[in-house]
Amino acid sequence: MTELPERRLMLVHAHPDDESINNGATMARYTAEGAHVTLVTCTLGERGEVIPPELRHLSGPALGGHRLGELREAMAALGVTDFRLLGGAGRYSDSGMMGLPDNDDPGCFWQADVDQAAGLLAEVVLDVRPQVLVTYDDNGGYGHPDHIQAHRVATRAVELAAGRGWDVPKVYWNRIPRSVAEEAFARLERDLHALPFDKSASVQDVPGVVDDGRITTAVDGTAYAGAKAAAMRAHATQITVADQPYFVLSNELAQPLFTTEYYELVRGERPAGREDDLFAGVATGAAS
């Protein structure tokens, strides 16, 4: 078996594009520093809304296949070579937004047996043996069923892996401190006239915003802003990125593009102050 680097980071996300928006700078930074970064994506986002008119004919499996290509391009921009689809391509399909009939599709991720899906993810955890795992909070950041399910599956996979010989030392949830979000949106209001977007989103539209006191970790990815923007642009069906640090999703509401990325430590010893490294305080060593 190939020996992996001393520091190993795993991220569990619901759809292609979630990783670049939430953690693109973090992924690029740790990859550049020599850590092993593993992304596990739970669905192909077959029910995502498509932005470019010339691609709106894509739906279902055809859209999923296209978004897999976007994911490959995004990972190349971030320097990540280890990215996997939970259970293989097409094992779990996109569940659509909460409350839609799509949620009842027996093949969608929302309907997946949590223990079964977690068992598949636990196999990846045991393969990589990460010291750090990043995923969403129990509301999935903003209530999307696939994000909620990704949280449940990741949490259960950590438990299963611990029972089989690898106890992940640190688990984080994606976060944005409220003060940072408010400052960024104030700046966006001032810049909006110069952007190719007509309207602004609000702080309430951004997943994972919490009071500053809940933030345990801030990863400065400023040096990797270009890589994050390139990865987001690769997800062209879902994201439009401006030259300035702003972007829109299919709702066409401008949002800030954050290059310092924030986290809440939920497994492991909480630090006395704010960390600047996801690996702070954990023993590292090669895995083979």
PDB file of C-alpha atoms in Angstrom:
ATOM      1  CA  MET A   1       0.000   0.000   0.000  1.00  0.00           C
ATOM      2  CA  THR A   2       1.256   3.499  -0.826  1.00  0.00           C
ATOM      3  CA  GLU A   3       2.461   5.494   2.146  1.00  0.00           C
ATOM      4  CA  LEU A   4       0.502   8.727   2.616  1.00  0.00           C
ATOM      5  CA  PRO A   5       1.916  12.028   3.914  1.00  0.00           C
ATOM      6  CA  GLU A   6       2.041  12.789   7.625  1.00  0.00           C
ATOM      7  CA  ARG A   7      -0.904  15.226   7.554  1.00  0.00           C
ATOM      8  CA  ARG A   8      -4.185  13.977   6.087  1.00  0.00           C
ATOM      9  CA  LEU A   9      -7.370  15.998   5.659  1.00  0.00           C
ATOM     10  CA  MET A  10     -10.739  14.603   4.527  1.00  0.00           C
ATOM     11  CA  LEU A  11     -13.754  16.647   3.469  1.00  0.00           C
ATOM     12  CA  VAL A  12     -17.274  15.267   3.032  1.00  0.00           C
ATOM     13  CA  HIS A  13     -19.582  17.252   0.763  1.00  0.00           C
ATOM     14  CA  ALA A  14     -23.017  16.782  -0.749  1.00  0.00           C
ATOM     15  CA  HIS A  15     -22.569  17.936  -4.367  1.00  0.00           C
ATOM     16  CA  PRO A  16     -19.834  19.059  -6.758  1.00  0.00           C
ATOM     17  CA  ASP A  17     -19.200  22.796  -6.117  1.00  0.00           C
ATOM     18  CA  ASP A  18     -19.844  22.698  -2.353  1.00  0.00           C
ATOM     19  CA  GLU A  19     -16.186  21.934  -1.687  1.00  0.00           C
ATOM     20  CA  SER A  20     -14.873  24.867  -3.714  1.00  0.00           C
ATOM     21  CA  ILE A  21     -17.266  27.406  -2.184  1.00  0.00           C
ATOM     22  CA  ASN A  22     -16.756  26.268   1.410  1.00  0.00           C
ATOM     23  CA  ASN A  23     -13.183  25.013   1.505  1.00  0.00           C
ATOM     24  CA  GLY A  24     -11.416  25.806  -1.768  1.00  0.00           C
ATOM     25  CA  ALA A  25      -8.703  27.962  -0.210  1.00  0.00           C
ATOM     26  CA  THR A  26      -8.181  25.481   2.626  1.00  0.00           C
ATOM     27  CA  MET A  27      -7.829  22.576   0.215  1.00  0.00           C
ATOM     28  CA  ALA A  28      -5.399  24.455  -2.020  1.00  0.00           C
ATOM     29  CA  ARG A  29      -3.297  25.594   0.944  1.00  0.00           C
ATOM     30  CA  TYR A  30      -2.907  22.196   2.554  1.00  0.00           C
ATOM     31  CA  THR A  31      -2.231  20.470  -0.754  1.00  0.00           C
ATOM     32  CA  ALA A  32       0.466  23.047  -1.534  1.00  0.00           C
ATOM     33  CA  GLU A  33       1.977  22.454   1.928  1.00  0.00           C
ATOM     34  CA  GLY A  34       2.259  18.723   1.237  1.00  0.00           C
ATOM     35  CA  ALA A  35      -0.731  17.402   3.159  1.00  0.00           C
ATOM     36  CA  HIS A  36      -2.897  14.672   1.655  1.00  0.00           C
ATOM     37  CA  VAL A  37      -6.345  16.080   0.913  1.00  0.00           C
ATOM     38  CA  THR A  38      -9.224  13.682   0.234  1.00  0.00           C
ATOM     39  CA  LEU A  39     -12.625  14.872  -0.968  1.00  0.00           C
ATOM     40  CA  VAL A  40     -15.654  12.591  -0.757  1.00  0.00           C
ATOM     41  CA  THR A  41     -18.693  13.861  -2.694  1.00  0.00           C
ATOM     42  CA  CYS A  42     -21.990  12.143  -1.916  1.00  0.00           C
ATOM     43  CA  THR A  43     -23.967  12.896  -5.112  1.00  0.00           C
ATOM     44  CA  LEU A  44     -23.376  14.298  -8.585  1.00  0.00           C
ATOM     45  CA  GLY A  45     -25.891  17.111  -8.155  1.00  0.00           C
ATOM     46  CA  GLU A  46     -28.214  15.791 -10.848  1.00  0.00           C
ATOM     47  CA  ARG A  47     -31.020  18.127  -9.769  1.00  0.00           C
ATOM     48  CA  GLY A  48     -29.006  21.336  -9.620  1.00  0.00           C
ATOM     49  CA  GLU A  49     -30.290  24.435 -11.404  1.00  0.00           C
ATOM     50  CA  VAL A  50     -28.134  25.264 -14.425  1.00  0.00           C
ATOM     51  CA  ILE A  51     -27.012  28.860 -14.974  1.00  0.00           C
ATOM     52  CA  PRO A  52     -25.639  29.034 -18.579  1.00  0.00           C
ATOM     53  CA  PRO A  53     -28.482  28.987 -21.135  1.00  0.00           C
ATOM     54  CA  GLU A  54     -26.427  26.821 -23.488  1.00  0.00           C
ATOM     55  CA  LEU A  55     -26.249  24.078 -20.810  1.00  0.00           C
ATOM     56  CA  ARG A  56     -29.837  24.170 -19.566  1.00  0.00           C
ATOM     57  CA  HIS A  57     -30.725  21.168 -21.684  1.00  0.00           C
ATOM     58  CA  LEU A  58     -28.736  19.084 -19.198  1.00  0.00           C
ATOM     59  CA  SER A  59     -30.678  17.305 -16.463  1.00  0.00           C
ATOM     60  CA  GLY A  60     -30.605  14.068 -14.506  1.00  0.00           C
ATOM     61  CA  PRO A  61     -27.720  11.701 -15.303  1.00  0.00           C
ATOM     62  CA  ALA A  62     -26.516  13.916 -18.164  1.00  0.00           C
ATOM     63  CA  LEU A  63     -26.154  16.851 -15.784  1.00  0.00           C
ATOM     64  CA  GLY A  64     -24.501  14.590 -13.217  1.00  0.00           C
ATOM     65  CA  GLY A  65     -21.935  13.463 -15.759  1.00  0.00           C
ATOM     66  CA  HIS A  66     -21.227  17.044 -16.759  1.00  0.00           C
ATOM     67  CA  ARG A  67     -20.830  18.116 -13.149  1.00  0.00           C
ATOM     68  CA  LEU A  68     -18.376  15.282 -12.571  1.00  0.00           C
ATOM     69  CA  GLY A  69     -16.257  16.820 -15.318  1.00  0.00           C
ATOM     70  CA  GLU A  70     -16.530  20.182 -13.583  1.00  0.00           C
ATOM     71  CA  LEU A  71     -15.420  18.557 -10.343  1.00  0.00           C
ATOM     72  CA  ARG A  72     -12.337  17.115 -12.030  1.00  0.00           C
ATOM     73  CA  GLU A  73     -11.439  20.562 -13.375  1.00  0.00           C
ATOM     74  CA  ALA A  74     -11.975  22.168  -9.977  1.00  0.00           C
ATOM     75  CA  MET A  75      -9.765  19.618  -8.245  1.00  0.00           C
ATOM     76  CA  ALA A  76      -7.029  20.249 -10.791  1.00  0.00           C
ATOM     77  CA  ALA A  77      -7.223  23.969  -9.936  1.00  0.00           C
ATOM     78  CA  LEU A  78      -6.832  23.170  -6.229  1.00  0.00           C
ATOM     79  CA  GLY A  79      -4.109  20.561  -6.733  1.00  0.00           C
ATOM     80  CA  VAL A  80      -6.225  17.791  -5.206  1.00  0.00           C
ATOM     81  CA  THR A  81      -5.725  14.345  -6.726  1.00  0.00           C
ATOM     82  CA  ASP A  82      -7.710  12.178  -4.286  1.00  0.00           C
ATOM     83  CA  PHE A  83     -11.417  12.824  -4.838  1.00  0.00           C
ATOM     84  CA  ARG A  84     -14.036  10.126  -4.620  1.00  0.00           C
ATOM     85  CA  LEU A  85     -17.775   9.650  -5.067  1.00  0.00           C
ATOM     86  CA  LEU A  86     -19.462   7.934  -2.158  1.00  0.00           C
ATOM     87  CA  GLY A  87     -20.169   4.363  -3.219  1.00  0.00           C
ATOM     88  CA  GLY A  88     -19.103   5.167  -6.799  1.00  0.00           C
ATOM     89  CA  ALA A  89     -20.639   7.425  -9.437  1.00  0.00           C
ATOM     90  CA  GLY A  90     -24.420   7.347  -9.340  1.00  0.00           C
ATOM     91  CA  ARG A  91     -24.742   5.313  -6.131  1.00  0.00           C
ATOM     92  CA  TYR A  92     -26.733   8.131  -4.555  1.00  0.00           C
ATOM     93  CA  SER A  93     -28.559  10.788  -6.556  1.00  0.00           C
ATOM     94  CA  ASP A  94     -29.277  14.402  -5.717  1.00  0.00           C
ATOM     95  CA  SER A  95     -32.359  14.785  -3.498  1.00  0.00           C
ATOM     96  CA  GLY A  96     -33.422  18.253  -4.643  1.00  0.00           C
ATOM     97  CA  MET A  97     -34.408  21.046  -2.297  1.00  0.00           C
ATOM     98  CA  MET A  98     -36.187  20.265   0.959  1.00  0.00           C
ATOM     99  CA  GLY A  99     -39.921  19.657   0.647  1.00  0.00           C
ATOM    100  CA  LEU A 100     -39.971  18.754  -3.048  1.00  0.00           C
ATOM    101  CA  PRO A 101     -41.256  15.409  -4.384  1.00  0.00           C
ATOM    102  CA  ASP A 102     -37.645  14.676  -5.401  1.00  0.00           C
ATOM    103  CA  ASN A 103     -36.972  13.926  -1.722  1.00  0.00           C
ATOM    104  CA  ASP A 104     -39.075  10.764  -2.054  1.00  0.00           C
ATOM    105  CA  ASP A 105     -36.992   9.218  -4.843  1.00  0.00           C
ATOM    106  CA  PRO A 106     -35.796   5.885  -3.358  1.00  0.00           C
ATOM    107  CA  GLY A 107     -32.420   6.331  -5.064  1.00  0.00           C
ATOM    108  CA  CYS A 108     -31.731   9.789  -3.688  1.00  0.00           C
ATOM    109  CA  PHE A 109     -29.241  10.441  -0.924  1.00  0.00           C
ATOM    110  CA  TRP A 110     -31.929  11.682   1.478  1.00  0.00           C
ATOM    111  CA  GLN A 111     -33.512   8.228   1.368  1.00  0.00           C
ATOM    112  CA  ALA A 112     -30.216   6.387   1.884  1.00  0.00           C
ATOM    113  CA  ASP A 113     -29.791   4.110   4.879  1.00  0.00           C
ATOM    114  CA  VAL A 114     -27.423   6.122   7.079  1.00  0.00           C
ATOM    115  CA  ASP A 115     -25.536   3.116   8.422  1.00  0.00           C
ATOM    116  CA  GLN A 116     -25.056   1.680   4.954  1.00  0.00           C
ATOM    117  CA  ALA A 117     -23.807   4.957   3.494  1.00  0.00           C
ATOM    118  CA  ALA A 118     -21.661   5.560   6.577  1.00  0.00           C
ATOM    119  CA  GLY A 119     -20.149   2.115   6.139  1.00  0.00           C
ATOM    120  CA  LEU A 120     -19.022   3.081   2.647  1.00  0.00           C
ATOM    121  CA  LEU A 121     -17.537   6.313   3.948  1.00  0.00           C
ATOM    122  CA  ALA A 122     -15.884   4.537   6.874  1.00  0.00           C
ATOM    123  CA  GLU A 123     -13.974   2.426   4.353  1.00  0.00           C
ATOM    124  CA  VAL A 124     -12.486   5.639   2.935  1.00  0.00           C
ATOM    125  CA  VAL A 125     -11.678   6.900   6.429  1.00  0.00           C
ATOM    126  CA  LEU A 126      -9.864   3.641   7.203  1.00  0.00           C
ATOM    127  CA  ASP A 127      -8.033   3.837   3.883  1.00  0.00           C
ATOM    128  CA  VAL A 128      -6.811   7.408   4.365  1.00  0.00           C
ATOM    129  CA  ARG A 129      -6.706   7.628   8.184  1.00  0.00           C
ATOM    130  CA  PRO A 130      -7.214  11.395   8.321  1.00  0.00           C
ATOM    131  CA  GLN A 131      -6.379  13.369  11.421  1.00  0.00           C
ATOM    132  CA  VAL A 132      -8.970  15.969  10.378  1.00  0.00           C
ATOM    133  CA  LEU A 133     -12.434  15.594   8.852  1.00  0.00           C
ATOM    134  CA  VAL A 134     -14.542  18.551   7.688  1.00  0.00           C
ATOM    135  CA  THR A 135     -18.276  18.477   6.977  1.00  0.00           C
ATOM    136  CA  TYR A 136     -21.515  20.394   7.688  1.00  0.00           C
ATOM    137  CA  ASP A 137     -23.431  20.990  10.905  1.00  0.00           C
ATOM    138  CA  ASP A 138     -26.598  19.053  11.727  1.00  0.00           C
ATOM    139  CA  ASN A 139     -28.696  21.445   9.608  1.00  0.00           C
ATOM    140  CA  GLY A 140     -26.385  20.996   6.657  1.00  0.00           C
ATOM    141  CA  GLY A 141     -25.502  24.672   6.818  1.00  0.00           C
ATOM    142  CA  TYR A 142     -28.815  25.773   5.342  1.00  0.00           C
ATOM    143  CA  GLY A 143     -31.271  22.891   5.450  1.00  0.00           C
ATOM    144  CA  HIS A 144     -30.655  21.118   2.135  1.00  0.00           C
ATOM    145  CA  PRO A 145     -31.507  17.416   2.605  1.00  0.00           C
ATOM    146  CA  ASP A 146     -28.271  16.211   1.009  1.00  0.00           C
ATOM    147  CA  HIS A 147     -26.208  18.464   3.261  1.00  0.00           C
ATOM    148  CA  ILE A 148     -28.063  17.241   6.341  1.00  0.00           C
ATOM    149  CA  GLN A 149     -27.568  13.654   5.218  1.00  0.00           C
ATOM    150  CA  ALA A 150     -23.868  14.271   4.544  1.00  0.00           C
ATOM    151  CA  HIS A 151     -23.551  15.466   8.142  1.00  0.00           C
ATOM    152  CA  ARG A 152     -25.318  12.349   9.452  1.00  0.00           C
ATOM    153  CA  VAL A 153     -23.291   9.989   7.293  1.00  0.00           C
ATOM    154  CA  ALA A 154     -19.964  11.644   8.102  1.00  0.00           C
ATOM    155  CA  THR A 155     -20.715  11.649  11.833  1.00  0.00           C
ATOM    156  CA  ARG A 156     -21.686   7.980  11.797  1.00  0.00           C
ATOM    157  CA  ALA A 157     -18.689   7.044   9.631  1.00  0.00           C
ATOM    158  CA  VAL A 158     -16.336   8.567  12.207  1.00  0.00           C
ATOM    159  CA  GLU A 159     -18.003   6.393  14.880  1.00  0.00           C
ATOM    160  CA  LEU A 160     -17.748   3.264  12.735  1.00  0.00           C
ATOM    161  CA  ALA A 161     -14.109   3.898  11.850  1.00  0.00           C
ATOM    162  CA  ALA A 162     -13.251   4.415  15.525  1.00  0.00           C
ATOM    163  CA  GLY A 163     -14.651   0.979  16.254  1.00  0.00           C
ATOM    164  CA  ARG A 164     -12.455  -0.483  13.538  1.00  0.00           C
ATOM    165  CA  GLY A 165      -9.139   1.024  14.497  1.00  0.00           C
ATOM    166  CA  TRP A 166      -8.976   4.667  13.393  1.00  0.00           C
ATOM    167  CA  ASP A 167     -10.294   7.367  15.723  1.00  0.00           C
ATOM    168  CA  VAL A 168     -10.353  10.665  13.796  1.00  0.00           C
ATOM    169  CA  PRO A 169      -8.823  13.152  16.256  1.00  0.00           C
ATOM    170  CA  LYS A 170     -10.545  16.294  14.967  1.00  0.00           C
ATOM    171  CA  VAL A 171     -13.883  16.929  13.239  1.00  0.00           C
ATOM    172  CA  TYR A 172     -14.885  20.407  12.091  1.00  0.00           C
ATOM    173  CA  TRP A 173     -18.038  22.008  10.745  1.00  0.00           C
ATOM    174  CA  ASN A 174     -17.943  24.679   8.035  1.00  0.00           C
ATOM    175  CA  ARG A 175     -18.699  28.094   9.517  1.00  0.00           C
ATOM    176  CA  ILE A 176     -18.587  31.848   8.838  1.00  0.00           C
ATOM    177  CA  PRO A 177     -18.430  34.290  11.771  1.00  0.00           C
ATOM    178  CA  ARG A 178     -21.307  36.753  11.745  1.00  0.00           C
ATOM    179  CA  SER A 179     -19.062  39.807  12.043  1.00  0.00           C
ATOM    180  CA  VAL A 180     -17.027  38.715   9.000  1.00  0.00           C
ATOM    181  CA  ALA A 181     -20.170  38.074   6.961  1.00  0.00           C
ATOM    182  CA  GLU A 182     -21.681  41.432   7.909  1.00  0.00           C
ATOM    183  CA  GLU A 183     -18.490  43.293   7.018  1.00  0.00           C
ATOM    184  CA  ALA A 184     -18.230  41.475   3.690  1.00  0.00           C
ATOM    185  CA  PHE A 185     -21.816  42.282   2.751  1.00  0.00           C
ATOM    186  CA  ALA A 186     -21.343  45.925   3.677  1.00  0.00           C
ATOM    187  CA  ARG A 187     -18.380  45.970   1.295  1.00  0.00           C
ATOM    188  CA  LEU A 188     -20.469  44.221  -1.353  1.00  0.00           C
ATOM    189  CA  GLU A 189     -23.148  46.918  -1.122  1.00  0.00           C
ATOM    190  CA  ARG A 190     -20.471  49.513  -1.862  1.00  0.00           C
ATOM    191  CA  ASP A 191     -19.047  47.510  -4.780  1.00  0.00           C
ATOM    192  CA  LEU A 192     -22.286  46.270  -6.337  1.00  0.00           C
ATOM    193  CA  HIS A 193     -22.530  49.079  -8.882  1.00  0.00           C
ATOM    194  CA  ALA A 194     -19.252  47.906 -10.468  1.00  0.00           C
ATOM    195  CA  LEU A 195     -20.176  44.226 -10.593  1.00  0.00           C
ATOM    196  CA  PRO A 196     -21.878  42.262 -13.394  1.00  0.00           C
ATOM    197  CA  PHE A 197     -24.618  41.371 -10.908  1.00  0.00           C
ATOM    198  CA  ASP A 198     -27.774  43.380 -10.233  1.00  0.00           C
ATOM    199  CA  LYS A 199     -28.743  42.342  -6.727  1.00  0.00           C
ATOM    200  CA  SER A 200     -27.059  41.292  -3.503  1.00  0.00           C
ATOM    201  CA  ALA A 201     -27.846  38.374  -1.265  1.00  0.00           C
ATOM    202  CA  SER A 202     -27.883  38.968   2.493  1.00  0.00           C
ATOM    203  CA  VAL A 203     -26.125  37.471   5.492  1.00  0.00           C
ATOM    204  CA  GLN A 204     -29.192  35.273   6.039  1.00  0.00           C
ATOM    205  CA  ASP A 205     -28.639  33.654   2.620  1.00  0.00           C
ATOM    206  CA  VAL A 206     -25.168  32.355   3.495  1.00  0.00           C
ATOM    207  CA  PRO A 207     -24.902  28.849   5.004  1.00  0.00           C
ATOM    208  CA  GLY A 208     -23.107  28.334   8.278  1.00  0.00           C
ATOM    209  CA  VAL A 209     -23.106  31.890   9.648  1.00  0.00           C
ATOM    210  CA  VAL A 210     -22.868  31.788  13.457  1.00  0.00           C
ATOM    211  CA  ASP A 211     -21.924  34.077  16.319  1.00  0.00           C
ATOM    212  CA  ASP A 212     -18.206  34.749  16.407  1.00  0.00           C
ATOM    213  CA  GLY A 213     -17.765  32.925  19.704  1.00  0.00           C
ATOM    214  CA  ARG A 214     -18.473  29.583  18.078  1.00  0.00           C
ATOM    215  CA  ILE A 215     -15.566  29.895  15.658  1.00  0.00           C
ATOM    216  CA  THR A 216     -12.553  27.891  16.803  1.00  0.00           C
ATOM    217  CA  THR A 217     -10.403  28.017  13.681  1.00  0.00           C
ATOM    218  CA  ALA A 218      -9.565  30.438  10.872  1.00  0.00           C
ATOM    219  CA  VAL A 219      -7.518  29.135   7.943  1.00  0.00           C
ATOM    220  CA  ASP A 220      -5.900  31.980   6.007  1.00  0.00           C
ATOM    221  CA  GLY A 221      -6.050  30.998   2.347  1.00  0.00           C
ATOM    222  CA  THR A 222      -5.391  34.472   0.939  1.00  0.00           C
ATOM    223  CA  ALA A 223      -2.392  33.202  -1.014  1.00  0.00           C
ATOM    224  CA  TYR A 224      -4.691  30.690  -2.712  1.00  0.00           C
ATOM    225  CA  ALA A 225      -7.495  33.081  -3.651  1.00  0.00           C
ATOM    226  CA  GLY A 226      -6.787  32.564  -7.346  1.00  0.00           C
ATOM    227  CA  ALA A 227      -6.974  28.786  -7.011  1.00  0.00           C
ATOM    228  CA  LYS A 228     -10.273  28.991  -5.155  1.00  0.00           C
ATOM    229  CA  ALA A 229     -11.767  31.345  -7.740  1.00  0.00           C
ATOM    230  CA  ALA A 230     -10.565  29.058 -10.565  1.00  0.00           C
ATOM    231  CA  ALA A 231     -12.117  26.028  -8.867  1.00  0.00           C
ATOM    232  CA  MET A 232     -15.411  27.844  -8.440  1.00  0.00           C
ATOM    233  CA  ARG A 233     -15.369  28.945 -12.088  1.00  0.00           C
ATOM    234  CA  ALA A 234     -14.867  25.305 -13.072  1.00  0.00           C
ATOM    235  CA  HIS A 235     -18.346  24.620 -11.661  1.00  0.00           C
ATOM    236  CA  ALA A 236     -19.839  26.736 -14.443  1.00  0.00           C
ATOM    237  CA  THR A 237     -23.291  25.132 -14.356  1.00  0.00           C
ATOM    238  CA  GLN A 238     -23.713  26.332 -10.757  1.00  0.00           C
ATOM    239  CA  ILE A 239     -21.535  29.407 -10.165  1.00  0.00           C
ATOM    240  CA  THR A 240     -20.644  32.671 -11.894  1.00  0.00           C
ATOM    241  CA  VAL A 241     -17.548  34.358 -10.448  1.00  0.00           C
ATOM    242  CA  ALA A 242     -16.760  38.050 -10.972  1.00  0.00           C
ATOM    243  CA  ASP A 243     -13.249  39.438 -11.381  1.00  0.00           C
ATOM    244  CA  GLN A 244     -13.636  40.928  -7.905  1.00  0.00           C
ATOM    245  CA  PRO A 245     -14.119  38.562  -4.933  1.00  0.00           C
ATOM    246  CA  TYR A 246     -17.841  37.997  -5.490  1.00  0.00           C
ATOM    247  CA  PHE A 247     -19.996  35.323  -7.096  1.00  0.00           C
ATOM    248  CA  VAL A 248     -23.590  34.306  -7.747  1.00  0.00           C
ATOM    249  CA  LEU A 249     -25.433  31.009  -7.741  1.00  0.00           C
ATOM    250  CA  SER A 250     -28.544  30.306  -9.813  1.00  0.00           C
ATOM    251  CA  ASN A 251     -30.547  32.816  -7.747  1.00  0.00           C
ATOM    252  CA  GLU A 252     -28.390  35.577  -9.297  1.00  0.00           C
ATOM    253  CA  LEU A 253     -27.782  37.212  -5.906  1.00  0.00           C
ATOM    254  CA  ALA A 254     -24.221  38.384  -5.344  1.00  0.00           C
ATOM    255  CA  GLN A 255     -22.249  36.952  -2.428  1.00  0.00           C
ATOM    256  CA  PRO A 256     -18.723  37.540  -1.099  1.00  0.00           C
ATOM    257  CA  LEU A 257     -16.034  35.007  -1.957  1.00  0.00           C
ATOM    258  CA  PHE A 258     -14.198  34.252   1.287  1.00  0.00           C
ATOM    259  CA  THR A 259     -10.514  33.315   1.154  1.00  0.00           C
ATOM    260  CA  THR A 260     -10.050  33.014   4.894  1.00  0.00           C
ATOM    261  CA  GLU A 261     -12.215  30.009   5.752  1.00  0.00           C
ATOM    262  CA  TYR A 262     -13.667  29.383   9.171  1.00  0.00           C
ATOM    263  CA  TYR A 263     -14.506  26.285  11.178  1.00  0.00           C
ATOM    264  CA  GLU A 264     -15.993  25.076  14.441  1.00  0.00           C
ATOM    265  CA  LEU A 265     -14.208  22.177  16.131  1.00  0.00           C
ATOM    266  CA  VAL A 266     -16.795  19.643  17.305  1.00  0.00           C
ATOM    267  CA  ARG A 267     -14.620  16.585  17.953  1.00  0.00           C
ATOM    268  CA  GLY A 268     -11.316  17.058  19.752  1.00  0.00           C
ATOM    269  CA  GLU A 269     -10.156  19.404  22.476  1.00  0.00           C
ATOM    270  CA  ARG A 270     -11.410  22.926  21.870  1.00  0.00           C
ATOM    271  CA  PRO A 271      -8.553  25.446  21.879  1.00  0.00           C
ATOM    272  CA  ALA A 272      -8.308  28.260  24.422  1.00  0.00           C
ATOM    273  CA  GLY A 273      -7.946  30.767  21.590  1.00  0.00           C
ATOM    274  CA  ARG A 274      -8.663  30.684  17.879  1.00  0.00           C
ATOM    275  CA  GLU A 275      -6.523  28.214  15.894  1.00  0.00           C
ATOM    276  CA  ASP A 276      -4.994  29.033  12.526  1.00  0.00           C
ATOM    277  CA  ASP A 277      -4.301  25.409  11.554  1.00  0.00           C
ATOM    278  CA  LEU A 278      -6.757  22.489  11.290  1.00  0.00           C
ATOM    279  CA  PHE A 279      -3.967  20.158  12.413  1.00  0.00           C
ATOM    280  CA  ALA A 280      -3.104  22.146  15.522  1.00  0.00           C
ATOM    281  CA  GLY A 281      -2.493  19.929  18.522  1.00  0.00           C
ATOM    282  CA  VAL A 282      -2.707  16.555  16.797  1.00  0.00           C
ATOM    283  CA  ALA A 283       0.047  14.027  16.335  1.00  0.00           C
ATOM    284  CA  THR A 284       0.893  13.444  12.695  1.00  0.00           C
ATOM    285  CA  GLY A 285       2.553  10.484  11.100  1.00  0.00           C
ATOM    286  CA  ALA A 286       2.681   8.612   7.837  1.00  0.00           C
ATOM    287  CA  ALA A 287      -0.145   6.201   7.031  1.00  0.00           C
ATOM    288  CA  SER A 288       0.415   3.092   4.993  1.00  0.00           C
TER     289      SER A 288
END
